[in-house]
mmCIF file of C-alpha atoms in Angstrom:
data_model
loop_
_atom_site.group_PDB
_atom_site.id
_atom_site.type_symbol
_atom_site.label_atom_id
_atom_site.label_comp_id
_atom_site.label_asym_id
_atom_site.label_seq_id
_atom_site.Cartn_x
_atom_site.Cartn_y
_atom_site.Cartn_z
ATOM 1 C CA MET V 1 0.000 0.000 0.000
ATOM 2 C CA THR V 2 1.317 3.437 -0.883
ATOM 3 C CA THR V 3 0.174 6.529 0.911
ATOM 4 C CA GLU V 4 0.480 10.132 -0.205
ATOM 5 C CA ASN V 5 3.287 10.549 2.358
ATOM 6 C CA ASP V 6 5.329 7.585 1.064
ATOM 7 C CA PHE V 7 8.402 9.044 -0.627
ATOM 8 C CA SER V 8 10.526 5.887 -0.606
ATOM 9 C CA HIS V 9 10.262 5.282 -4.380
ATOM 10 C CA ALA V 10 10.490 7.636 -7.301
ATOM 11 C CA THR V 11 11.407 7.466 -10.939
ATOM 12 C CA VAL V 12 13.592 10.241 -12.284
ATOM 13 C CA THR V 13 14.242 10.675 -15.979
ATOM 14 C CA THR V 14 16.925 12.997 -17.314
ATOM 15 C CA ARG V 15 18.795 13.523 -20.552
ATOM 16 C CA VAL V 16 22.436 12.598 -20.811
ATOM 17 C CA THR V 17 24.998 13.390 -23.482
ATOM 18 C CA VAL V 18 28.141 11.614 -24.614
ATOM 19 C CA ARG V 19 31.249 13.665 -25.273
ATOM 20 C CA ASP V 20 35.016 13.455 -24.980
ATOM 21 C CA LEU V 21 36.313 13.276 -21.426
ATOM 22 C CA LEU V 22 38.372 16.375 -20.636
ATOM 23 C CA PRO V 23 41.094 17.007 -18.050
ATOM 24 C CA ARG V 24 38.758 19.423 -16.254
ATOM 25 C CA ASP V 25 36.359 16.476 -15.672
ATOM 26 C CA LEU V 26 38.787 14.416 -13.602
ATOM 27 C CA PRO V 27 37.946 15.963 -10.189
ATOM 28 C CA ALA V 28 34.323 14.880 -10.762
ATOM 29 C CA CYS V 29 35.379 11.292 -11.582
ATOM 30 C CA THR V 30 36.738 10.198 -8.191
ATOM 31 C CA TRP V 31 33.938 7.608 -8.076
ATOM 32 C CA SER V 32 35.689 5.745 -10.928
ATOM 33 C CA GLY V 33 38.848 4.898 -9.016
ATOM 34 C CA SER V 34 41.709 6.000 -6.821
ATOM 35 C CA ALA V 35 44.034 8.962 -7.306
ATOM 36 C CA THR V 36 46.462 6.551 -9.001
ATOM 37 C CA HIS V 37 43.723 5.516 -11.437
ATOM 38 C CA LEU V 38 42.827 9.126 -12.209
ATOM 39 C CA ARG V 39 46.477 9.964 -12.896
ATOM 40 C CA HIS V 40 46.472 7.083 -15.386
ATOM 41 C CA VAL V 41 43.293 8.431 -17.006
ATOM 42 C CA GLU V 42 44.940 11.854 -17.222
ATOM 43 C CA ARG V 43 47.873 10.292 -19.123
ATOM 44 C CA GLU V 44 45.411 8.593 -21.462
ATOM 45 C CA LEU V 45 43.857 11.987 -22.247
ATOM 46 C CA THR V 46 47.256 12.988 -23.622
ATOM 47 C CA ARG V 47 47.043 9.987 -25.943
ATOM 48 C CA ALA V 48 43.521 11.077 -26.903
ATOM 49 C CA ALA V 49 44.876 14.456 -27.977
ATOM 50 C CA ALA V 50 47.321 12.559 -30.208
ATOM 51 C CA GLY V 51 44.484 10.503 -31.769
ATOM 52 C CA GLU V 52 45.667 7.164 -30.362
ATOM 53 C CA VAL V 53 42.586 6.706 -28.170
ATOM 54 C CA ASP V 54 39.131 8.124 -27.597
ATOM 55 C CA TYR V 55 38.088 8.664 -23.987
ATOM 56 C CA LEU V 56 34.366 9.255 -23.553
ATOM 57 C CA ALA V 57 32.144 10.651 -20.832
ATOM 58 C CA VAL V 58 28.390 10.236 -20.401
ATOM 59 C CA CYS V 59 27.292 13.472 -18.723
ATOM 60 C CA THR V 60 24.242 14.807 -16.898
ATOM 61 C CA PRO V 61 22.530 18.058 -17.915
ATOM 62 C CA VAL V 62 24.910 19.946 -15.587
ATOM 63 C CA ASP V 63 27.821 18.333 -17.481
ATOM 64 C CA LEU V 64 28.986 15.968 -14.732
ATOM 65 C CA PRO V 65 30.387 12.614 -15.925
ATOM 66 C CA VAL V 66 28.434 9.603 -14.648
ATOM 67 C CA ALA V 67 30.060 7.019 -16.943
ATOM 68 C CA ILE V 68 33.486 7.023 -18.567
ATOM 69 C CA GLY V 69 35.566 4.744 -20.732
ATOM 70 C CA GLY V 70 38.089 4.562 -23.493
ATOM 71 C CA VAL V 71 38.755 3.056 -26.883
ATOM 72 C CA ASP V 72 42.380 2.255 -27.661
ATOM 73 C CA TYR V 73 43.289 1.962 -31.337
ATOM 74 C CA GLN V 74 46.867 0.790 -30.721
ATOM 75 C CA VAL V 75 46.183 -2.574 -29.018
ATOM 76 C CA SER V 76 44.805 -4.725 -31.827
ATOM 77 C CA GLN V 77 45.213 -4.121 -35.531
ATOM 78 C CA GLY V 78 41.904 -3.496 -37.266
ATOM 79 C CA ALA V 79 39.965 -3.077 -34.022
ATOM 80 C CA GLY V 80 39.170 -0.646 -31.284
ATOM 81 C CA THR V 81 39.724 -2.005 -27.792
ATOM 82 C CA LEU V 82 37.302 -0.793 -25.139
ATOM 83 C CA TRP V 83 38.828 -0.373 -21.702
ATOM 84 C CA GLN V 84 38.437 1.336 -18.336
ATOM 85 C CA LEU V 85 34.645 1.367 -18.657
ATOM 86 C CA ALA V 86 33.000 2.577 -15.455
ATOM 87 C CA VAL V 87 29.563 3.798 -14.398
ATOM 88 C CA LEU V 88 28.840 5.735 -11.213
ATOM 89 C CA PRO V 89 27.815 2.893 -8.846
ATOM 90 C CA ALA V 90 24.506 4.494 -7.810
ATOM 91 C CA LEU V 91 23.479 4.696 -11.493
ATOM 92 C CA GLN V 92 24.467 1.195 -12.624
ATOM 93 C CA SER V 93 21.739 -0.803 -14.395
ATOM 94 C CA CYS V 94 20.131 2.385 -15.740
ATOM 95 C CA GLY V 95 21.366 2.005 -19.329
ATOM 96 C CA LEU V 96 24.432 4.252 -19.048
ATOM 97 C CA GLY V 97 26.888 1.405 -19.680
ATOM 98 C CA THR V 98 24.950 0.412 -22.793
ATOM 99 C CA LEU V 99 24.990 4.009 -24.017
ATOM 100 C CA LEU V 100 28.734 4.284 -23.348
ATOM 101 C CA VAL V 101 29.554 1.051 -25.204
ATOM 102 C CA ARG V 102 27.379 2.001 -28.178
ATOM 103 C CA ALA V 103 29.019 5.438 -28.382
ATOM 104 C CA ALA V 104 32.455 3.792 -28.243
ATOM 105 C CA GLU V 105 31.449 1.385 -31.009
ATOM 106 C CA GLN V 106 30.351 4.335 -33.147
ATOM 107 C CA ARG V 107 33.751 5.970 -32.637
ATOM 108 C CA ILE V 108 35.363 2.721 -33.832
ATOM 109 C CA ARG V 109 33.123 2.654 -36.931
ATOM 110 C CA ASN V 110 33.930 6.318 -37.606
ATOM 111 C CA ARG V 111 37.588 5.288 -37.964
ATOM 112 C CA GLY V 112 36.669 2.708 -40.586
ATOM 113 C CA LEU V 113 37.208 -0.256 -38.261
ATOM 114 C CA ARG V 114 34.740 -3.119 -38.086
ATOM 115 C CA ARG V 115 35.642 -4.899 -34.841
ATOM 116 C CA ALA V 116 35.433 -3.996 -31.155
ATOM 117 C CA GLU V 117 37.302 -5.920 -28.478
ATOM 118 C CA LEU V 118 37.437 -5.843 -24.702
ATOM 119 C CA ALA V 119 38.547 -7.844 -21.692
ATOM 120 C CA VAL V 120 36.360 -8.376 -18.642
ATOM 121 C CA GLU V 121 37.461 -9.837 -15.342
ATOM 122 C CA GLU V 122 36.182 -13.359 -14.769
ATOM 123 C CA ASP V 123 34.822 -12.325 -11.376
ATOM 124 C CA ASN V 124 32.637 -9.589 -12.920
ATOM 125 C CA PRO V 125 29.627 -11.535 -14.248
ATOM 126 C CA ARG V 126 27.433 -8.426 -14.286
ATOM 127 C CA ALA V 127 29.694 -6.651 -16.785
ATOM 128 C CA ARG V 128 30.112 -9.815 -18.840
ATOM 129 C CA ALA V 129 26.325 -10.187 -19.067
ATOM 130 C CA LEU V 130 26.077 -6.598 -20.368
ATOM 131 C CA TYR V 131 28.695 -7.221 -23.043
ATOM 132 C CA GLU V 132 27.054 -10.492 -24.104
ATOM 133 C CA ARG V 133 23.677 -8.743 -24.305
ATOM 134 C CA LEU V 134 25.336 -6.172 -26.599
ATOM 135 C CA GLY V 135 26.630 -8.916 -28.910
ATOM 136 C CA TYR V 136 30.166 -9.546 -27.619
ATOM 137 C CA VAL V 137 31.399 -13.142 -27.784
ATOM 138 C CA ALA V 138 34.117 -14.682 -25.632
ATOM 139 C CA HIS V 139 37.107 -15.967 -27.582
ATOM 140 C CA GLY V 140 39.789 -16.563 -24.974
ATOM 141 C CA ARG V 141 41.285 -15.812 -21.589
ATOM 142 C CA GLU V 142 44.426 -14.030 -20.473
ATOM 143 C CA PRO V 143 45.902 -12.722 -17.245
ATOM 144 C CA ASP V 144 46.053 -8.990 -16.603
ATOM 145 C CA ALA V 145 47.485 -6.849 -13.822
ATOM 146 C CA TRP V 146 47.612 -3.227 -12.761
ATOM 147 C CA ASP V 147 48.533 -1.113 -9.761
ATOM 148 C CA GLU V 148 45.795 -0.256 -7.265
ATOM 149 C CA GLU V 149 45.926 2.340 -4.542
ATOM 150 C CA GLY V 150 44.658 1.400 -1.107
ATOM 151 C CA PRO V 151 42.788 3.770 1.244
ATOM 152 C CA ASP V 152 46.062 4.459 3.045
ATOM 153 C CA GLY V 153 47.801 5.451 -0.195
ATOM 154 C CA SER V 154 49.787 2.226 -0.497
ATOM 155 C CA ILE V 155 50.156 0.712 -3.960
ATOM 156 C CA ARG V 156 49.608 -2.984 -4.576
ATOM 157 C CA ARG V 157 49.551 -5.052 -7.734
ATOM 158 C CA HIS V 158 46.108 -6.385 -8.677
ATOM 159 C CA GLU V 159 46.353 -9.605 -10.682
ATOM 160 C CA THR V 160 43.336 -11.132 -12.366
ATOM 161 C CA MET V 161 42.175 -13.395 -15.162
ATOM 162 C CA CYS V 162 40.163 -11.777 -17.961
ATOM 163 C CA ILE V 163 37.804 -13.130 -20.568
ATOM 164 C CA LEU V 164 38.581 -11.715 -24.006
ATOM 165 C CA MET V 165 35.504 -10.698 -25.978
ATOM 166 C CA ARG V 166 34.922 -9.265 -29.440
ATOM 167 C CA LYS V 167 32.138 -8.088 -31.676
ATOM 168 C CA SER V 168 31.902 -7.427 -35.409
ATOM 169 C CA LEU V 169 30.542 -3.964 -36.084
#
């Protein structure tokens, strides 16, 4: 039963836009990772300026990024490789990841490429289900590793096994 004073549920609809991620956006992207991660993203924006990658942001009407991710054109010949895809946790499962992936795929097509690739951690079934729903097919596995920053500022190596996925565009 819902009463007129029950404000526990609401549906909010808003427009979002997809654009290039800019250095000025990074302070608003702390939800996507640690300071170490954001320094890495900042370096990738330098590569974007050189045309080696695209780094996208899905933004709210007040221009705040709520989903970000990149396409690297240097990893696999004839393909764009999606990586560092992230959606603000409170807004996951709202279609923003789908929008981000589709925008990235369009960037790949705009470069005349007809294949998108990505790697997803084996212990991330939610992301894998999204990619499969969008037409990506697993074609292998490989280990991956990167540095992670702990809450105390310490750096540790994160090692994982990833499922390699691809899609013809």
